[in-house]
Amino acid sequence: PLVTSKELFKKAYEGGYAIGAFNVNNMEIIQGIVEAAKEENSPLILQVSAGARKYARPVYLKKLVEAAVEDTGLPVVLHLDHGESFEICKACIDDGFTSVMIDGSKLPFEENITLTKKVVDYAHEHGVVVEAELGRIGGVEDNISVGEREATFTDPDQALEFVERTGVDSLAIAIGTSHGAYKFKGEPYLDFKRLEEIMKRLPGFPLVLHGASTVLPEFVEACNKYGGSIHSAKGVPEEMLRKAASLGICKINIDTDLRLAMTAMIRKYLAENPSEFDPRKYLGAAREAIKEMVKHKIRNVLGSSNKL
Ligand SMILES: O=C(COP(=O)(O)O)N(O)CCCOP(=O)(O)O
Ligand SMILES: [Zn+2]
């Protein structure tokens, strides 16, 4: 069935593990992820961004996720990723999503609170949970200056006030990650001190890590070996993710590693089978790679195997 993340996060927080939140844009990506969760007997969040809704059209993704639930019997959270307005959150809630993110992180603090509270009120009336964001996920400068860090990372005192005034169910925090394949110019770094300060003020409250792809080297190398050009790519080392999962991070967002797995396998298949032109062959190979990658993340990074 489609479920909310309330209970999943509570168990994950207490159990010191995290739930994977994987972005979906087409059938093969959904199938690869869901097959992996099924084999690992793991809870799962499938998330749809505004861009994914534009690419695939909302009804296709909704029906594909419903098909995945029917086919596997898995409990799945269907989550809107980075909703930027009350309207898109409302549309998804009305369309049967069980969780939505309202991302007001670009707004001044008070406006973020007002917008988030409006979404929370509507979502909670419909039994849907809400993720918000405080602090700016982004900023890939090398060794961000202290001033820069203070300006963009989540302020622990503000986080407490934000949660109390909005009633939000989980909070995406900025502690050094950013979206995409170029997260760090220097050494990878997450501000665990800051995470612990936030946890002190919000004990037991589910926190979310965006921009958490590792940018797996084997896929970057495969992309480059078969005609790609992806250089200086760097992600979050898996041991940092394991540490975050053992702390208050209950949801870990992964999209770039899915994209790299899919792209690497399609490049590889086409290069090695130049006379082949059946999409089921290269999309099938990509689906298999996604499944193996997600199983690895569930088992060795998130720790959510056999937690159903
Ligand atoms: O946190 C992440 C992904 O982080 P990652 O890049 O490290 O995988 N996300 O919320 C995914 C954002 C995807 O948005 P879009 O579909 O518009 O490109
Ligand atoms: Zn994100």
mmCIF file of C-alpha atoms and ligand atoms in Angstrom:
data_model
loop_
_atom_site.group_PDB
_atom_site.id
_atom_site.type_symbol
_atom_site.label_atom_id
_atom_site.label_comp_id
_atom_site.label_asym_id
_atom_site.label_seq_id
_atom_site.Cartn_x
_atom_site.Cartn_y
_atom_site.Cartn_z
ATOM 1 C CA PRO A 1 0.000 0.000 0.000
ATOM 2 C CA LEU A 2 0.957 3.692 -0.135
ATOM 3 C CA VAL A 3 1.916 4.781 3.405
ATOM 4 C CA THR A 4 3.116 7.952 5.147
ATOM 5 C CA SER A 5 6.622 8.102 6.590
ATOM 6 C CA LYS A 6 5.535 8.852 10.183
ATOM 7 C CA GLU A 7 5.993 5.345 11.589
ATOM 8 C CA LEU A 8 8.915 4.540 9.272
ATOM 9 C CA PHE A 9 10.883 7.554 10.542
ATOM 10 C CA LYS A 10 10.123 6.790 14.181
ATOM 11 C CA LYS A 11 11.483 3.251 13.803
ATOM 12 C CA ALA A 12 14.448 4.473 11.748
ATOM 13 C CA TYR A 13 15.370 7.112 14.339
ATOM 14 C CA GLU A 14 15.191 4.609 17.183
ATOM 15 C CA GLY A 15 16.958 1.933 15.148
ATOM 16 C CA GLY A 16 19.805 4.158 13.986
ATOM 17 C CA TYR A 17 19.178 3.635 10.269
ATOM 18 C CA ALA A 18 17.680 5.725 7.437
ATOM 19 C CA ILE A 19 15.086 5.251 4.700
ATOM 20 C CA GLY A 20 16.230 5.733 1.111
ATOM 21 C CA ALA A 21 14.326 8.356 -0.886
ATOM 22 C CA PHE A 22 14.923 7.672 -4.567
ATOM 23 C CA ASN A 23 13.849 9.993 -7.371
ATOM 24 C CA VAL A 24 11.767 8.410 -10.109
ATOM 25 C CA ASN A 25 11.259 9.627 -13.689
ATOM 26 C CA ASN A 26 10.318 6.531 -15.719
ATOM 27 C CA MET A 27 9.237 2.874 -15.551
ATOM 28 C CA GLU A 28 12.667 1.210 -15.498
ATOM 29 C CA ILE A 29 13.954 3.431 -12.691
ATOM 30 C CA ILE A 30 10.874 2.660 -10.588
ATOM 31 C CA GLN A 31 11.156 -1.070 -11.299
ATOM 32 C CA GLY A 32 14.852 -1.236 -10.436
ATOM 33 C CA ILE A 33 14.369 0.576 -7.127
ATOM 34 C CA VAL A 34 11.269 -1.351 -6.075
ATOM 35 C CA GLU A 35 12.767 -4.754 -6.967
ATOM 36 C CA ALA A 36 15.773 -3.890 -4.808
ATOM 37 C CA ALA A 37 13.603 -2.897 -1.836
ATOM 38 C CA LYS A 38 11.555 -6.067 -2.250
ATOM 39 C CA GLU A 39 14.648 -8.299 -2.197
ATOM 40 C CA GLU A 40 16.069 -6.401 0.777
ATOM 41 C CA ASN A 41 12.723 -6.390 2.582
ATOM 42 C CA SER A 42 13.186 -2.661 3.115
ATOM 43 C CA PRO A 43 10.872 0.322 3.580
ATOM 44 C CA LEU A 44 11.065 2.725 0.662
ATOM 45 C CA ILE A 45 10.334 6.308 -0.373
ATOM 46 C CA LEU A 46 9.756 7.006 -4.072
ATOM 47 C CA GLN A 47 9.974 10.714 -4.724
ATOM 48 C CA VAL A 48 8.782 12.773 -7.649
ATOM 49 C CA SER A 49 10.141 16.240 -8.343
ATOM 50 C CA ALA A 50 8.355 18.984 -10.265
ATOM 51 C CA GLY A 51 10.752 18.256 -13.124
ATOM 52 C CA ALA A 52 9.766 14.590 -13.099
ATOM 53 C CA ARG A 53 6.075 15.531 -13.229
ATOM 54 C CA LYS A 54 6.759 17.742 -16.249
ATOM 55 C CA TYR A 55 8.868 15.064 -17.974
ATOM 56 C CA ALA A 56 6.585 12.052 -17.484
ATOM 57 C CA ARG A 57 3.265 13.849 -16.816
ATOM 58 C CA PRO A 58 1.801 13.307 -13.333
ATOM 59 C CA VAL A 59 -0.687 10.565 -14.138
ATOM 60 C CA TYR A 60 1.996 8.267 -15.603
ATOM 61 C CA LEU A 61 4.207 8.392 -12.511
ATOM 62 C CA LYS A 62 1.239 7.978 -10.152
ATOM 63 C CA LYS A 63 -0.012 4.916 -12.037
ATOM 64 C CA LEU A 64 3.501 3.438 -12.346
ATOM 65 C CA VAL A 65 4.011 3.745 -8.580
ATOM 66 C CA GLU A 66 0.586 2.220 -7.940
ATOM 67 C CA ALA A 67 1.551 -0.626 -10.284
ATOM 68 C CA ALA A 68 4.796 -1.151 -8.346
ATOM 69 C CA VAL A 69 2.878 -1.338 -5.056
ATOM 70 C CA GLU A 70 0.325 -3.767 -6.539
ATOM 71 C CA ASP A 71 3.051 -5.903 -8.121
ATOM 72 C CA THR A 72 5.213 -6.199 -4.994
ATOM 73 C CA GLY A 73 2.846 -5.617 -2.077
ATOM 74 C CA LEU A 74 5.523 -3.313 -0.603
ATOM 75 C CA PRO A 75 4.536 -0.389 1.652
ATOM 76 C CA VAL A 76 5.786 2.635 -0.297
ATOM 77 C CA VAL A 77 5.814 6.347 0.550
ATOM 78 C CA LEU A 78 4.928 8.460 -2.485
ATOM 79 C CA HIS A 79 6.602 11.835 -1.844
ATOM 80 C CA LEU A 80 6.716 15.140 -3.705
ATOM 81 C CA ASP A 81 10.335 16.330 -3.777
ATOM 82 C CA HIS A 82 11.041 20.090 -3.652
ATOM 83 C CA GLY A 83 7.497 21.364 -3.990
ATOM 84 C CA GLU A 84 7.956 25.130 -4.332
ATOM 85 C CA SER A 85 4.383 26.330 -3.901
ATOM 86 C CA PHE A 86 1.280 25.548 -1.867
ATOM 87 C CA GLU A 87 -0.494 24.793 -5.151
ATOM 88 C CA ILE A 88 1.808 21.944 -6.272
ATOM 89 C CA CYS A 89 1.713 20.455 -2.757
ATOM 90 C CA LYS A 90 -2.096 20.642 -2.741
ATOM 91 C CA ALA A 91 -2.262 19.066 -6.208
ATOM 92 C CA CYS A 92 -0.134 16.128 -5.068
ATOM 93 C CA ILE A 93 -2.052 15.714 -1.809
ATOM 94 C CA ASP A 94 -5.326 15.711 -3.765
ATOM 95 C CA ASP A 95 -3.725 13.190 -6.167
ATOM 96 C CA GLY A 96 -2.999 10.676 -3.385
ATOM 97 C CA PHE A 97 0.617 11.434 -2.434
ATOM 98 C CA THR A 98 1.284 10.372 1.169
ATOM 99 C CA SER A 99 4.048 12.904 1.805
ATOM 100 C CA VAL A 100 5.048 16.273 0.326
ATOM 101 C CA MET A 101 8.041 18.586 0.654
ATOM 102 C CA ILE A 102 7.417 22.316 0.654
ATOM 103 C CA ASP A 103 10.798 23.908 -0.048
ATOM 104 C CA GLY A 104 10.697 27.472 1.233
ATOM 105 C CA SER A 105 14.443 27.563 1.873
ATOM 106 C CA LYS A 106 14.984 30.389 -0.612
ATOM 107 C CA LEU A 107 12.496 32.591 1.289
ATOM 108 C CA PRO A 108 13.242 34.745 4.344
ATOM 109 C CA PHE A 109 12.720 32.830 7.602
ATOM 110 C CA GLU A 110 9.276 34.243 8.401
ATOM 111 C CA GLU A 111 7.960 33.646 4.878
ATOM 112 C CA ASN A 112 9.292 30.084 4.926
ATOM 113 C CA ILE A 113 7.353 29.547 8.159
ATOM 114 C CA THR A 114 4.127 31.034 6.781
ATOM 115 C CA LEU A 115 4.239 28.970 3.581
ATOM 116 C CA THR A 116 5.243 25.763 5.371
ATOM 117 C CA LYS A 117 2.486 26.164 7.977
ATOM 118 C CA LYS A 118 -0.111 26.636 5.222
ATOM 119 C CA VAL A 119 0.981 23.375 3.590
ATOM 120 C CA VAL A 120 1.137 21.540 6.938
ATOM 121 C CA ASP A 121 -2.429 22.605 7.827
ATOM 122 C CA TYR A 122 -3.793 21.359 4.502
ATOM 123 C CA ALA A 123 -1.678 18.171 4.462
ATOM 124 C CA HIS A 124 -2.533 17.155 8.028
ATOM 125 C CA GLU A 125 -6.255 17.619 7.281
ATOM 126 C CA HIS A 126 -5.738 14.928 4.620
ATOM 127 C CA GLY A 127 -3.506 12.554 6.608
ATOM 128 C CA VAL A 128 -0.399 13.531 4.651
ATOM 129 C CA VAL A 129 3.001 14.340 6.211
ATOM 130 C CA VAL A 130 5.199 17.308 5.320
ATOM 131 C CA GLU A 131 8.962 17.834 4.880
ATOM 132 C CA ALA A 132 10.315 21.377 4.878
ATOM 133 C CA GLU A 133 13.795 22.840 4.348
ATOM 134 C CA LEU A 134 15.767 25.321 6.418
ATOM 135 C CA GLY A 135 19.213 26.433 5.289
ATOM 136 C CA ARG A 136 20.514 26.406 1.752
ATOM 137 C CA ILE A 137 21.440 23.041 0.259
ATOM 138 C CA GLY A 138 24.016 24.017 -2.315
ATOM 139 C CA GLY A 139 27.176 26.057 -2.396
ATOM 140 C CA VAL A 140 29.886 23.833 -3.823
ATOM 141 C CA GLU A 141 32.789 26.229 -3.205
ATOM 142 C CA ASP A 142 35.880 24.562 -1.860
ATOM 143 C CA ASN A 143 36.254 24.773 1.934
ATOM 144 C CA ILE A 144 33.317 27.132 2.367
ATOM 145 C CA SER A 145 34.414 30.076 4.492
ATOM 146 C CA VAL A 146 33.041 30.166 8.035
ATOM 147 C CA GLY A 147 30.945 33.187 7.105
ATOM 148 C CA GLU A 148 29.566 31.388 4.085
ATOM 149 C CA ARG A 149 28.837 28.328 6.232
ATOM 150 C CA GLU A 150 27.024 30.415 8.851
ATOM 151 C CA ALA A 151 25.012 32.069 6.085
ATOM 152 C CA THR A 152 23.836 28.906 4.349
ATOM 153 C CA PHE A 153 23.938 26.017 6.790
ATOM 154 C CA THR A 154 20.955 25.333 9.061
ATOM 155 C CA ASP A 155 20.990 27.292 12.322
ATOM 156 C CA PRO A 156 20.092 24.918 15.201
ATOM 157 C CA ASP A 157 18.128 27.539 17.183
ATOM 158 C CA GLN A 158 16.176 28.564 14.085
ATOM 159 C CA ALA A 159 15.455 24.877 13.383
ATOM 160 C CA LEU A 160 13.803 24.481 16.785
ATOM 161 C CA GLU A 161 11.685 27.613 16.338
ATOM 162 C CA PHE A 162 10.792 26.598 12.771
ATOM 163 C CA VAL A 163 9.544 23.133 13.777
ATOM 164 C CA GLU A 164 7.597 24.468 16.765
ATOM 165 C CA ARG A 165 5.866 27.194 14.709
ATOM 166 C CA THR A 166 5.043 25.084 11.637
ATOM 167 C CA GLY A 167 4.225 21.625 13.020
ATOM 168 C CA VAL A 168 6.193 20.114 10.138
ATOM 169 C CA ASP A 169 6.881 16.347 10.314
ATOM 170 C CA SER A 170 10.494 16.311 9.083
ATOM 171 C CA LEU A 171 13.155 18.872 8.194
ATOM 172 C CA ALA A 172 15.737 18.917 5.392
ATOM 173 C CA ILE A 173 18.880 20.507 6.828
ATOM 174 C CA ALA A 174 21.955 22.039 5.197
ATOM 175 C CA ILE A 175 25.182 20.675 6.655
ATOM 176 C CA GLY A 176 27.384 20.670 3.554
ATOM 177 C CA THR A 177 25.669 18.661 0.829
ATOM 178 C CA SER A 178 24.467 19.926 -2.547
ATOM 179 C CA HIS A 179 22.571 18.406 -5.464
ATOM 180 C CA GLY A 180 24.319 16.842 -8.423
ATOM 181 C CA ALA A 181 27.693 15.258 -9.165
ATOM 182 C CA TYR A 182 30.036 18.100 -8.125
ATOM 183 C CA LYS A 183 29.462 18.403 -4.389
ATOM 184 C CA PHE A 184 32.955 19.201 -3.162
ATOM 185 C CA LYS A 185 35.975 20.799 -4.781
ATOM 186 C CA GLY A 186 38.174 19.877 -1.852
ATOM 187 C CA GLU A 187 37.769 17.046 0.651
ATOM 188 C CA PRO A 188 34.161 15.925 1.271
ATOM 189 C CA TYR A 189 32.873 17.488 4.489
ATOM 190 C CA LEU A 190 29.645 17.294 6.492
ATOM 191 C CA ASP A 191 29.100 19.474 9.558
ATOM 192 C CA PHE A 192 28.301 16.689 12.071
ATOM 193 C CA LYS A 193 28.769 19.106 14.986
ATOM 194 C CA ARG A 194 25.901 21.151 13.605
ATOM 195 C CA LEU A 195 23.799 18.008 13.108
ATOM 196 C CA GLU A 196 24.344 17.085 16.754
ATOM 197 C CA GLU A 197 23.388 20.617 17.881
ATOM 198 C CA ILE A 198 20.137 20.332 15.908
ATOM 199 C CA MET A 199 19.443 16.894 17.407
ATOM 200 C CA LYS A 200 19.997 18.266 20.947
ATOM 201 C CA ARG A 201 17.255 20.847 20.337
ATOM 202 C CA LEU A 202 14.924 18.443 18.498
ATOM 203 C CA PRO A 203 15.400 15.015 20.102
ATOM 204 C CA GLY A 204 13.645 12.263 18.135
ATOM 205 C CA PHE A 205 12.643 14.632 15.322
ATOM 206 C CA PRO A 206 13.280 13.193 11.815
ATOM 207 C CA LEU A 207 15.915 15.040 9.787
ATOM 208 C CA VAL A 208 16.462 14.720 6.032
ATOM 209 C CA LEU A 209 19.691 14.765 4.003
ATOM 210 C CA HIS A 210 19.432 16.047 0.433
ATOM 211 C CA GLY A 211 22.275 15.864 -2.053
ATOM 212 C CA ALA A 212 23.374 12.547 -0.566
ATOM 213 C CA SER A 213 24.572 10.669 -3.658
ATOM 214 C CA THR A 214 28.073 9.209 -3.410
ATOM 215 C CA VAL A 215 28.728 9.719 -7.163
ATOM 216 C CA LEU A 216 29.901 6.115 -7.388
ATOM 217 C CA PRO A 217 33.282 5.966 -9.183
ATOM 218 C CA GLU A 218 32.573 2.764 -11.109
ATOM 219 C CA PHE A 219 29.710 4.469 -12.920
ATOM 220 C CA VAL A 220 31.602 7.698 -13.585
ATOM 221 C CA GLU A 221 34.496 5.635 -14.989
ATOM 222 C CA ALA A 222 32.137 3.570 -17.157
ATOM 223 C CA CYS A 223 30.469 6.716 -18.474
ATOM 224 C CA ASN A 224 33.866 8.158 -19.410
ATOM 225 C CA LYS A 225 35.125 4.865 -20.867
ATOM 226 C CA TYR A 226 32.198 4.705 -23.291
ATOM 227 C CA GLY A 227 32.113 8.233 -24.655
ATOM 228 C CA GLY A 228 31.085 10.311 -21.646
ATOM 229 C CA SER A 229 32.900 13.324 -20.234
ATOM 230 C CA ILE A 230 32.263 13.693 -16.490
ATOM 231 C CA HIS A 231 35.253 15.129 -14.643
ATOM 232 C CA SER A 232 36.021 16.271 -11.094
ATOM 233 C CA ALA A 233 32.794 14.623 -9.956
ATOM 234 C CA LYS A 234 32.673 14.023 -6.201
ATOM 235 C CA GLY A 235 29.928 12.927 -3.808
ATOM 236 C CA VAL A 236 29.344 12.026 -0.164
ATOM 237 C CA PRO A 237 31.502 9.081 0.988
ATOM 238 C CA GLU A 238 29.377 6.147 2.150
ATOM 239 C CA GLU A 239 30.911 6.076 5.621
ATOM 240 C CA MET A 240 29.681 9.661 6.151
ATOM 241 C CA LEU A 241 26.194 8.600 5.101
ATOM 242 C CA ARG A 242 26.312 5.633 7.491
ATOM 243 C CA LYS A 243 27.271 8.017 10.304
ATOM 244 C CA ALA A 244 24.434 10.411 9.382
ATOM 245 C CA ALA A 245 21.964 7.479 9.305
ATOM 246 C CA SER A 246 23.093 6.406 12.781
ATOM 247 C CA LEU A 247 22.330 9.949 14.014
ATOM 248 C CA GLY A 248 19.079 11.901 13.448
ATOM 249 C CA ILE A 249 19.001 11.628 9.654
ATOM 250 C CA CYS A 250 15.999 9.386 8.826
ATOM 251 C CA LYS A 251 15.657 10.084 5.070
ATOM 252 C CA ILE A 252 18.541 10.100 2.615
ATOM 253 C CA ASN A 253 17.870 11.445 -0.916
ATOM 254 C CA ILE A 254 19.526 9.686 -3.856
ATOM 255 C CA ASP A 255 19.066 10.733 -7.480
ATOM 256 C CA THR A 256 22.472 11.365 -9.070
ATOM 257 C CA ASP A 257 23.707 7.820 -8.342
ATOM 258 C CA LEU A 258 20.607 6.486 -10.143
ATOM 259 C CA ARG A 259 21.306 8.738 -13.126
ATOM 260 C CA LEU A 260 24.960 7.665 -13.286
ATOM 261 C CA ALA A 261 24.073 3.959 -13.030
ATOM 262 C CA MET A 262 21.505 4.250 -15.812
ATOM 263 C CA THR A 263 23.706 6.349 -18.095
ATOM 264 C CA ALA A 264 26.809 4.178 -17.565
ATOM 265 C CA MET A 265 24.982 0.973 -18.436
ATOM 266 C CA ILE A 266 23.300 2.393 -21.527
ATOM 267 C CA ARG A 267 26.610 3.793 -22.802
ATOM 268 C CA LYS A 268 28.347 0.489 -22.081
ATOM 269 C CA TYR A 269 25.641 -1.646 -23.688
ATOM 270 C CA LEU A 270 25.466 0.436 -26.862
ATOM 271 C CA ALA A 271 29.281 0.523 -27.182
ATOM 272 C CA GLU A 272 29.563 -3.251 -26.738
ATOM 273 C CA ASN A 273 26.567 -4.088 -28.935
ATOM 274 C CA PRO A 274 26.788 -1.669 -31.873
ATOM 275 C CA SER A 275 24.292 -3.580 -33.987
ATOM 276 C CA GLU A 276 21.657 -3.787 -31.240
ATOM 277 C CA PHE A 277 18.744 -1.332 -31.309
ATOM 278 C CA ASP A 278 16.103 -2.923 -29.071
ATOM 279 C CA PRO A 279 15.463 -0.455 -26.197
ATOM 280 C CA ARG A 280 14.515 -3.358 -23.947
ATOM 281 C CA LYS A 281 18.129 -4.528 -24.137
ATOM 282 C CA TYR A 282 19.868 -1.330 -22.963
ATOM 283 C CA LEU A 283 17.026 -0.092 -20.742
ATOM 284 C CA GLY A 284 16.874 -3.576 -19.223
ATOM 285 C CA ALA A 285 20.624 -3.505 -18.530
ATOM 286 C CA ALA A 286 20.209 -0.095 -16.913
ATOM 287 C CA ARG A 287 17.313 -1.331 -14.786
ATOM 288 C CA GLU A 288 19.448 -4.226 -13.532
ATOM 289 C CA ALA A 289 22.295 -1.857 -12.613
ATOM 290 C CA ILE A 290 19.886 0.398 -10.731
ATOM 291 C CA LYS A 291 18.530 -2.578 -8.820
ATOM 292 C CA GLU A 292 22.009 -3.760 -7.773
ATOM 293 C CA MET A 293 23.066 -0.233 -6.814
ATOM 294 C CA VAL A 294 19.947 0.347 -4.695
ATOM 295 C CA LYS A 295 20.370 -3.046 -2.974
ATOM 296 C CA HIS A 296 23.922 -2.017 -2.096
ATOM 297 C CA LYS A 297 22.727 1.337 -0.688
ATOM 298 C CA ILE A 298 19.973 -0.318 1.364
ATOM 299 C CA ARG A 299 22.251 -3.028 2.765
ATOM 300 C CA ASN A 300 25.553 -1.197 3.230
ATOM 301 C CA VAL A 301 24.655 2.492 3.691
ATOM 302 C CA LEU A 302 21.092 3.041 4.835
ATOM 303 C CA GLY A 303 20.861 -0.058 7.054
ATOM 304 C CA SER A 304 17.164 -0.527 6.276
ATOM 305 C CA SER A 305 17.331 -4.193 5.156
ATOM 306 C CA ASN A 306 14.745 -6.431 6.874
ATOM 307 C CA LYS A 307 13.177 -3.447 8.647
ATOM 308 C CA LEU A 308 9.713 -3.972 7.164
HETATM 309 O O1 LIG B 1 18.507 15.560 -2.913
HETATM 310 C C1 LIG B 1 18.245 15.248 -4.075
HETATM 311 C C2 LIG B 1 19.224 14.460 -4.917
HETATM 312 O O2 LIG B 1 20.544 14.580 -4.432
HETATM 313 P P1 LIG B 1 21.727 13.936 -5.314
HETATM 314 O O3 LIG B 1 21.922 14.823 -6.495
HETATM 315 O O4 LIG B 1 22.938 13.933 -4.403
HETATM 316 O O5 LIG B 1 21.318 12.560 -5.715
HETATM 317 N N1 LIG B 1 17.045 15.575 -4.652
HETATM 318 O O6 LIG B 1 16.116 16.216 -3.922
HETATM 319 C C3 LIG B 1 16.755 15.297 -6.068
HETATM 320 C C4 LIG B 1 16.442 16.560 -6.807
HETATM 321 C C5 LIG B 1 16.124 16.248 -8.264
HETATM 322 O O7 LIG B 1 15.468 17.378 -8.830
HETATM 323 P P2 LIG B 1 15.192 17.415 -10.412
HETATM 324 O O8 LIG B 1 14.319 16.222 -10.756
HETATM 325 O O9 LIG B 1 14.490 18.729 -10.617
HETATM 326 O O10 LIG B 1 16.521 17.349 -11.101
HETATM 327 ZN ZN ZN B 2 16.931 17.822 -2.851
#
